[in-house]
């Protein structure tokens, strides 16, 4: 296996008394880059080095987060034994005590208020095995309908849109290396240069090959700087922009009539819908010139092979589902899918955002992407689990709506695994107040997060270096993450914790697992025949190769690298187009005299999600030690903001204080703030509780705000 080697000086080698190496995968984004962490123990200190290992997705690359990921895994603040809150302070307790407390509390709450009074909140960084087991734990051990996960805030719009348009949801419909073989690419609402840096060479090589790149983003980003056209649209108008491009493509005759006739339904309604629009009105609405719309539409329409990628900029809107559907309309209208160099990609944010939503963490899903409301699906999973179908709970609610259920008094306790809802949810103060109302909270984590501080019991879990399991990367490639570092202290793997808690609740026979591989073998059977069919994937096959694309229905199947070559996954085997309005049914928040600026949020390259891990990495924290507001210098001048000064940002929900950074990369009417910080810098305090009516995605990307300099 090809490796990027690190050379050590003779002095360093002489000082090393013991050296060990641990192969792993990066715990952060969906590229799932392979790595080796070398631990060198000397007489005075232990040093670590990270080596990038070759694999077909990241091609032996690591970004700054991956290089320094080990720093959180060996951090002195790791929780290494169960902690129980006594008089407001956490004290160490034994696992026996922790399990007894959970048995007592969960049993008492459910006896008094019903099984649904206990809820489960998961995360998109769990392995496939642990995501699967968490869903089973909720529905079999706790018998609660209330389970959802933080992936609701990441992929739900794209997942819902792909399922409705194609009948299946996989991050990419093609392999990543097909990016280099296309003629035109639209990157809508994605800043991959900072969010998934190791994917960038694919696009850079495509550009060298003559591919035209179109970036749609209100901000100038490192990604947009490589574009042939950067469409700096008004925030929140993505659906209208797609309608404009679609209208022009139809009018200029660049649709694929044969493809539309043979392989799709719904195009006539879409055509009538967009032809009734005036392109000048779309230009006004989006703040994109007609000339720019024409150039982009013709470039995309003329391309023999084209691809579209979306991410949170488009998806984290209260009409994110509809906006993504409209970009899929563009692909289908031009026949740009199901063949070499043509397809769709939803750039998954979390390490296992794809696999995490396939096997049962979502409120409405069972393993294999089965529906919890479909009797046939329920019966199949009940048979696999050895329970009665009628005993399985029905559909619950989305992650944020669980907070509403707490305020309403329906949920009394929460089991949180691998997530930090206070920082990741919109309307964050409301969420904090919800957690404070709960009578019992268990947090399974490596650190005491902002949400963990409110827990009654914290259970110590293992890191990416210690916890073996499978992950499904951005391509839909299932990969085996090795992990050989010893577990520190009294930490346990997430799956071990779930099995032990289920055991004290009297459900041990359903959770009698002794390894991640054993869980995966049950997952394979549970997914068999489902949309996300993993049955043909085994640990043995994964150990021998470079991962396998699902669906993979049999053990001699090579995996499905490119979807839709012959069929879509609806019953009629056709894709569905859908007319999309320029404006959502429920009006988005708009600026006013009191709140004159648009706020949009996103990531910075050195941090990940709520920052619980990356803020404990000294090398990453040093790059961005605090949050900031990115503001155009002319806008700053208008509101009396000086560079490098503290700025109060206020919306209808609340206010935070961050430091100013001047940048001409943002629009005059827009400010940008990253979301990796908590407490007084938690930008989600300012975000509305309005949700997409289809996928229940919050509108993180738009809020109306007012800014003043702190004097």
mmCIF file of N, CA, C and O in Angstrom, residues 461-526:
data_model
loop_
_atom_site.group_PDB
_atom_site.id
_atom_site.type_symbol
_atom_site.label_atom_id
_atom_site.label_comp_id
_atom_site.label_asym_id
_atom_site.label_seq_id
_atom_site.Cartn_x
_atom_site.Cartn_y
_atom_site.Cartn_z
ATOM 1 N N UNK A 461 -17.093 7.176 26.107
ATOM 2 C CA UNK A 461 -17.019 6.353 24.909
ATOM 3 C C UNK A 461 -15.650 6.444 24.252
ATOM 4 O O UNK A 461 -14.823 7.284 24.617
ATOM 5 N N UNK A 462 -15.435 5.607 23.269
ATOM 6 C CA UNK A 462 -14.134 5.517 22.614
ATOM 7 C C UNK A 462 -14.044 6.425 21.401
ATOM 8 O O UNK A 462 -15.049 6.905 20.873
ATOM 9 N N UNK A 463 -12.826 6.648 20.947
ATOM 10 C CA UNK A 463 -12.560 7.534 19.814
ATOM 11 C C UNK A 463 -12.375 6.725 18.533
ATOM 12 O O UNK A 463 -12.395 5.489 18.535
ATOM 13 N N UNK A 464 -12.132 7.439 17.447
ATOM 14 C CA UNK A 464 -11.941 6.805 16.139
ATOM 15 C C UNK A 464 -10.712 5.902 16.097
ATOM 16 O O UNK A 464 -10.625 4.996 15.270
ATOM 17 N N UNK A 465 -9.743 6.138 16.975
ATOM 18 C CA UNK A 465 -8.546 5.295 17.009
ATOM 19 C C UNK A 465 -8.796 3.975 17.728
ATOM 20 O O UNK A 465 -8.008 3.040 17.599
ATOM 21 N N UNK A 466 -9.905 3.907 18.477
ATOM 22 C CA UNK A 466 -10.149 2.766 19.352
ATOM 23 C C UNK A 466 -11.363 1.928 18.937
ATOM 24 O O UNK A 466 -11.494 0.789 19.375
ATOM 25 N N UNK A 467 -12.230 2.484 18.106
ATOM 26 C CA UNK A 467 -13.533 1.870 17.830
ATOM 27 C C UNK A 467 -13.631 1.410 16.376
ATOM 28 O O UNK A 467 -13.802 2.217 15.460
ATOM 29 N N UNK A 468 -13.548 0.100 16.158
ATOM 30 C CA UNK A 468 -13.644 -0.463 14.813
ATOM 31 C C UNK A 468 -15.088 -0.451 14.330
ATOM 32 O O UNK A 468 -16.022 -0.597 15.100
ATOM 33 N N UNK A 469 -15.265 -0.290 13.025
ATOM 34 C CA UNK A 469 -16.602 -0.379 12.448
ATOM 35 C C UNK A 469 -16.610 0.106 11.012
ATOM 36 O O UNK A 469 -15.602 0.579 10.489
ATOM 37 N N UNK A 470 -17.753 -0.019 10.372
ATOM 38 C CA UNK A 470 -17.864 0.431 8.985
ATOM 39 C C UNK A 470 -18.433 1.835 8.920
ATOM 40 O O UNK A 470 -19.233 2.247 9.765
ATOM 41 N N UNK A 471 -18.016 2.564 7.898
ATOM 42 C CA UNK A 471 -18.508 3.911 7.611
ATOM 43 C C UNK A 471 -18.856 3.952 6.122
ATOM 44 O O UNK A 471 -18.197 3.302 5.308
ATOM 45 N N UNK A 472 -19.865 4.726 5.769
ATOM 46 C CA UNK A 472 -20.245 4.871 4.366
ATOM 47 C C UNK A 472 -19.885 6.280 3.926
ATOM 48 O O UNK A 472 -20.440 7.256 4.437
ATOM 49 N N UNK A 473 -18.955 6.389 2.986
ATOM 50 C CA UNK A 473 -18.434 7.709 2.664
ATOM 51 C C UNK A 473 -19.321 8.452 1.666
ATOM 52 O O UNK A 473 -20.396 7.999 1.300
ATOM 53 N N UNK A 474 -18.858 9.600 1.225
ATOM 54 C CA UNK A 474 -19.648 10.484 0.377
ATOM 55 C C UNK A 474 -20.082 9.822 -0.922
ATOM 56 O O UNK A 474 -21.126 10.147 -1.483
ATOM 57 N N UNK A 475 -19.305 8.856 -1.410
ATOM 58 C CA UNK A 475 -19.640 8.178 -2.659
ATOM 59 C C UNK A 475 -20.711 7.098 -2.491
ATOM 60 O O UNK A 475 -21.231 6.589 -3.475
ATOM 61 N N UNK A 476 -20.989 6.715 -1.231
ATOM 62 C CA UNK A 476 -21.807 5.526 -1.007
ATOM 63 C C UNK A 476 -20.944 4.282 -0.939
ATOM 64 O O UNK A 476 -21.422 3.158 -1.054
ATOM 65 N N UNK A 477 -19.662 4.494 -0.718
ATOM 66 C CA UNK A 477 -18.697 3.396 -0.599
ATOM 67 C C UNK A 477 -18.597 2.992 0.872
ATOM 68 O O UNK A 477 -18.230 3.805 1.725
ATOM 69 N N UNK A 478 -18.927 1.756 1.178
ATOM 70 C CA UNK A 478 -18.830 1.250 2.545
ATOM 71 C C UNK A 478 -17.384 0.840 2.800
ATOM 72 O O UNK A 478 -16.804 0.059 2.047
ATOM 73 N N UNK A 479 -16.803 1.391 3.872
ATOM 74 C CA UNK A 479 -15.396 1.164 4.175
ATOM 75 C C UNK A 479 -15.265 0.651 5.611
ATOM 76 O O UNK A 479 -16.033 1.047 6.495
ATOM 77 N N UNK A 480 -14.290 -0.207 5.832
ATOM 78 C CA UNK A 480 -14.026 -0.720 7.174
ATOM 79 C C UNK A 480 -12.969 0.149 7.844
ATOM 80 O O UNK A 480 -11.844 0.264 7.353
ATOM 81 N N UNK A 481 -13.361 0.778 8.953
ATOM 82 C CA UNK A 481 -12.415 1.593 9.716
ATOM 83 C C UNK A 481 -11.741 0.723 10.769
ATOM 84 O O UNK A 481 -12.374 0.303 11.734
ATOM 85 N N UNK A 482 -10.455 0.447 10.596
ATOM 86 C CA UNK A 482 -9.755 -0.326 11.627
ATOM 87 C C UNK A 482 -9.507 0.554 12.846
ATOM 88 O O UNK A 482 -9.465 1.786 12.748
ATOM 89 N N UNK A 483 -9.355 -0.058 13.987
ATOM 90 C CA UNK A 483 -9.062 0.700 15.207
ATOM 91 C C UNK A 483 -8.406 -0.253 16.194
ATOM 92 O O UNK A 483 -9.026 -1.217 16.642
ATOM 93 N N UNK A 484 -7.154 0.007 16.522
ATOM 94 C CA UNK A 484 -6.408 -0.942 17.350
ATOM 95 C C UNK A 484 -5.843 -0.330 18.625
ATOM 96 O O UNK A 484 -5.247 -1.044 19.441
ATOM 97 N N UNK A 485 -6.030 0.978 18.821
ATOM 98 C CA UNK A 485 -5.503 1.595 20.046
ATOM 99 C C UNK A 485 -6.321 1.123 21.245
ATOM 100 O O UNK A 485 -7.544 0.984 21.159
ATOM 101 N N UNK A 486 -5.646 0.876 22.349
ATOM 102 C CA UNK A 486 -6.344 0.381 23.525
ATOM 103 C C UNK A 486 -7.318 1.438 24.055
ATOM 104 O O UNK A 486 -7.064 2.637 23.970
ATOM 105 N N UNK A 487 -8.403 0.960 24.637
ATOM 106 C CA UNK A 487 -9.399 1.867 25.204
ATOM 107 C C UNK A 487 -8.829 2.515 26.466
ATOM 108 O O UNK A 487 -8.331 1.820 27.348
ATOM 109 N N UNK A 488 -8.891 3.847 26.570
ATOM 110 C CA UNK A 488 -8.346 4.497 27.774
ATOM 111 C C UNK A 488 -9.302 4.377 28.961
ATOM 112 O O UNK A 488 -10.526 4.457 28.806
ATOM 113 N N UNK A 489 -8.753 4.188 30.132
ATOM 114 C CA UNK A 489 -9.551 4.167 31.351
ATOM 115 C C UNK A 489 -10.662 3.134 31.291
ATOM 116 O O UNK A 489 -10.457 1.982 30.912
ATOM 117 N N UNK A 490 -11.861 3.568 31.650
ATOM 118 C CA UNK A 490 -13.025 2.674 31.666
ATOM 119 C C UNK A 490 -13.965 2.956 30.497
ATOM 120 O O UNK A 490 -15.155 2.635 30.548
ATOM 121 N N UNK A 491 -13.440 3.542 29.429
ATOM 122 C CA UNK A 491 -14.281 3.827 28.268
ATOM 123 C C UNK A 491 -14.783 2.536 27.629
ATOM 124 O O UNK A 491 -14.142 1.487 27.720
ATOM 125 N N UNK A 492 -15.924 2.636 26.979
ATOM 126 C CA UNK A 492 -16.493 1.513 26.237
ATOM 127 C C UNK A 492 -16.927 2.004 24.857
ATOM 128 O O UNK A 492 -17.205 3.196 24.673
ATOM 129 N N UNK A 493 -16.972 1.090 23.913
ATOM 130 C CA UNK A 493 -17.495 1.431 22.594
ATOM 131 C C UNK A 493 -18.984 1.747 22.707
ATOM 132 O O UNK A 493 -19.683 1.211 23.580
ATOM 133 N N UNK A 494 -19.481 2.575 21.806
ATOM 134 C CA UNK A 494 -20.907 2.912 21.818
ATOM 135 C C UNK A 494 -21.765 1.648 21.780
ATOM 136 O O UNK A 494 -22.780 1.549 22.479
ATOM 137 N N UNK A 495 -21.369 0.682 20.945
ATOM 138 C CA UNK A 495 -22.180 -0.530 20.829
ATOM 139 C C UNK A 495 -22.164 -1.349 22.115
ATOM 140 O O UNK A 495 -23.170 -1.969 22.476
ATOM 141 N N UNK A 496 -21.037 -1.336 22.811
ATOM 142 C CA UNK A 496 -20.976 -2.045 24.092
ATOM 143 C C UNK A 496 -21.900 -1.388 25.113
ATOM 144 O O UNK A 496 -22.599 -2.075 25.882
ATOM 145 N N UNK A 497 -21.918 -0.066 25.106
ATOM 146 C CA UNK A 497 -22.782 0.663 26.036
ATOM 147 C C UNK A 497 -24.246 0.336 25.765
ATOM 148 O O UNK A 497 -25.022 0.053 26.687
ATOM 149 N N UNK A 498 -24.632 0.344 24.495
ATOM 150 C CA UNK A 498 -26.018 0.047 24.141
ATOM 151 C C UNK A 498 -26.405 -1.365 24.571
ATOM 152 O O UNK A 498 -27.508 -1.596 25.087
ATOM 153 N N UNK A 499 -25.507 -2.313 24.359
ATOM 154 C CA UNK A 499 -25.799 -3.692 24.750
ATOM 155 C C UNK A 499 -25.959 -3.815 26.265
ATOM 156 O O UNK A 499 -26.858 -4.521 26.759
ATOM 157 N N UNK A 500 -25.121 -3.122 27.018
ATOM 158 C CA UNK A 500 -25.184 -3.234 28.471
ATOM 159 C C UNK A 500 -26.423 -2.543 29.032
ATOM 160 O O UNK A 500 -27.053 -3.045 29.974
ATOM 161 N N UNK A 501 -26.785 -1.390 28.487
ATOM 162 C CA UNK A 501 -27.997 -0.711 28.952
ATOM 163 C C UNK A 501 -29.227 -1.545 28.605
ATOM 164 O O UNK A 501 -30.135 -1.722 29.427
ATOM 165 N N UNK A 502 -29.249 -2.079 27.374
ATOM 166 C CA UNK A 502 -30.361 -2.950 26.983
ATOM 167 C C UNK A 502 -30.441 -4.159 27.912
ATOM 168 O O UNK A 502 -31.540 -4.622 28.265
ATOM 169 N N UNK A 503 -29.283 -4.660 28.334
ATOM 170 C CA UNK A 503 -29.253 -5.820 29.224
ATOM 171 C C UNK A 503 -29.923 -5.551 30.556
ATOM 172 O O UNK A 503 -30.731 -6.364 31.029
ATOM 173 N N UNK A 504 -29.614 -4.426 31.191
ATOM 174 C CA UNK A 504 -30.222 -4.138 32.493
ATOM 175 C C UNK A 504 -31.705 -3.806 32.352
ATOM 176 O O UNK A 504 -32.457 -3.870 33.337
ATOM 177 N N UNK A 505 -32.138 -3.459 31.142
ATOM 178 C CA UNK A 505 -33.563 -3.220 30.901
ATOM 179 C C UNK A 505 -34.297 -4.508 30.551
ATOM 180 O O UNK A 505 -35.483 -4.486 30.195
ATOM 181 N N UNK A 506 -33.605 -5.646 30.637
ATOM 182 C CA UNK A 506 -34.224 -6.940 30.410
ATOM 183 C C UNK A 506 -34.298 -7.365 28.958
ATOM 184 O O UNK A 506 -35.008 -8.310 28.618
ATOM 185 N N UNK A 507 -33.527 -6.723 28.072
ATOM 186 C CA UNK A 507 -33.577 -7.025 26.641
ATOM 187 C C UNK A 507 -32.265 -7.617 26.136
ATOM 188 O O UNK A 507 -31.936 -7.496 24.957
ATOM 189 N N UNK A 508 -31.538 -8.279 27.025
ATOM 190 C CA UNK A 508 -30.202 -8.753 26.654
ATOM 191 C C UNK A 508 -30.218 -9.726 25.488
ATOM 192 O O UNK A 508 -29.272 -9.764 24.694
ATOM 193 N N UNK A 509 -31.271 -10.508 25.336
ATOM 194 C CA UNK A 509 -31.267 -11.508 24.265
ATOM 195 C C UNK A 509 -31.298 -10.872 22.875
ATOM 196 O O UNK A 509 -30.892 -11.489 21.898
ATOM 197 N N UNK A 510 -31.764 -9.641 22.790
ATOM 198 C CA UNK A 510 -31.792 -8.937 21.505
ATOM 199 C C UNK A 510 -30.484 -8.182 21.234
ATOM 200 O O UNK A 510 -30.296 -7.648 20.142
ATOM 201 N N UNK A 511 -29.615 -8.122 22.231
ATOM 202 C CA UNK A 511 -28.388 -7.330 22.123
ATOM 203 C C UNK A 511 -27.177 -8.147 22.583
ATOM 204 O O UNK A 511 -26.262 -7.620 23.209
ATOM 205 N N UNK A 512 -27.162 -9.418 22.218
ATOM 206 C CA UNK A 512 -26.085 -10.314 22.644
ATOM 207 C C UNK A 512 -24.935 -10.284 21.646
ATOM 208 O O UNK A 512 -24.580 -11.307 21.039
ATOM 209 N N UNK A 513 -24.354 -9.107 21.464
ATOM 210 C CA UNK A 513 -23.264 -8.940 20.498
ATOM 211 C C UNK A 513 -21.928 -8.849 21.227
ATOM 212 O O UNK A 513 -21.830 -8.275 22.314
ATOM 213 N N UNK A 514 -20.901 -9.377 20.579
ATOM 214 C CA UNK A 514 -19.566 -9.364 21.183
ATOM 215 C C UNK A 514 -18.525 -8.692 20.291
ATOM 216 O O UNK A 514 -17.353 -8.629 20.662
ATOM 217 N N UNK A 515 -18.955 -8.213 19.130
ATOM 218 C CA UNK A 515 -18.027 -7.515 18.239
ATOM 219 C C UNK A 515 -18.813 -6.670 17.260
ATOM 220 O O UNK A 515 -20.009 -6.917 17.017
ATOM 221 N N UNK A 516 -18.147 -5.679 16.682
ATOM 222 C CA UNK A 516 -18.785 -4.853 15.657
ATOM 223 C C UNK A 516 -19.151 -5.697 14.445
ATOM 224 O O UNK A 516 -20.196 -5.490 13.812
ATOM 225 N N UNK A 517 -18.309 -6.657 14.107
ATOM 226 C CA UNK A 517 -18.576 -7.508 12.945
ATOM 227 C C UNK A 517 -19.854 -8.312 13.139
ATOM 228 O O UNK A 517 -20.635 -8.506 12.196
ATOM 229 N N UNK A 518 -20.093 -8.773 14.341
ATOM 230 C CA UNK A 518 -21.309 -9.526 14.623
ATOM 231 C C UNK A 518 -22.549 -8.649 14.425
ATOM 232 O O UNK A 518 -23.566 -9.100 13.888
ATOM 233 N N UNK A 519 -22.459 -7.391 14.834
ATOM 234 C CA UNK A 519 -23.569 -6.457 14.624
ATOM 235 C C UNK A 519 -23.763 -6.214 13.133
ATOM 236 O O UNK A 519 -24.899 -6.191 12.634
ATOM 237 N N UNK A 520 -22.661 -6.051 12.412
ATOM 238 C CA UNK A 520 -22.754 -5.794 10.981
ATOM 239 C C UNK A 520 -23.425 -6.958 10.255
ATOM 240 O O UNK A 520 -24.188 -6.749 9.298
ATOM 241 N N UNK A 521 -23.162 -8.166 10.697
ATOM 242 C CA UNK A 521 -23.799 -9.314 10.057
ATOM 243 C C UNK A 521 -25.315 -9.271 10.227
ATOM 244 O O UNK A 521 -26.062 -9.662 9.317
ATOM 245 N N UNK A 522 -25.789 -8.790 11.381
ATOM 246 C CA UNK A 522 -27.236 -8.631 11.542
ATOM 247 C C UNK A 522 -27.750 -7.464 10.712
ATOM 248 O O UNK A 522 -28.835 -7.546 10.115
ATOM 249 N N UNK A 523 -26.981 -6.382 10.660
ATOM 250 C CA UNK A 523 -27.352 -5.236 9.814
ATOM 251 C C UNK A 523 -27.511 -5.672 8.359
ATOM 252 O O UNK A 523 -28.443 -5.231 7.669
ATOM 253 N N UNK A 524 -26.602 -6.514 7.891
ATOM 254 C CA UNK A 524 -26.669 -7.001 6.511
ATOM 255 C C UNK A 524 -28.011 -7.663 6.233
ATOM 256 O O UNK A 524 -28.666 -7.393 5.221
ATOM 257 N N UNK A 525 -28.428 -8.501 7.147
ATOM 258 C CA UNK A 525 -29.705 -9.209 6.981
ATOM 259 C C UNK A 525 -30.867 -8.229 7.075
ATOM 260 O O UNK A 525 -31.821 -8.297 6.296
ATOM 261 N N UNK A 526 -30.778 -7.296 8.020
ATOM 262 C CA UNK A 526 -31.854 -6.313 8.194
ATOM 263 C C UNK A 526 -32.008 -5.419 6.970
ATOM 264 O O UNK A 526 -33.109 -4.971 6.649
#
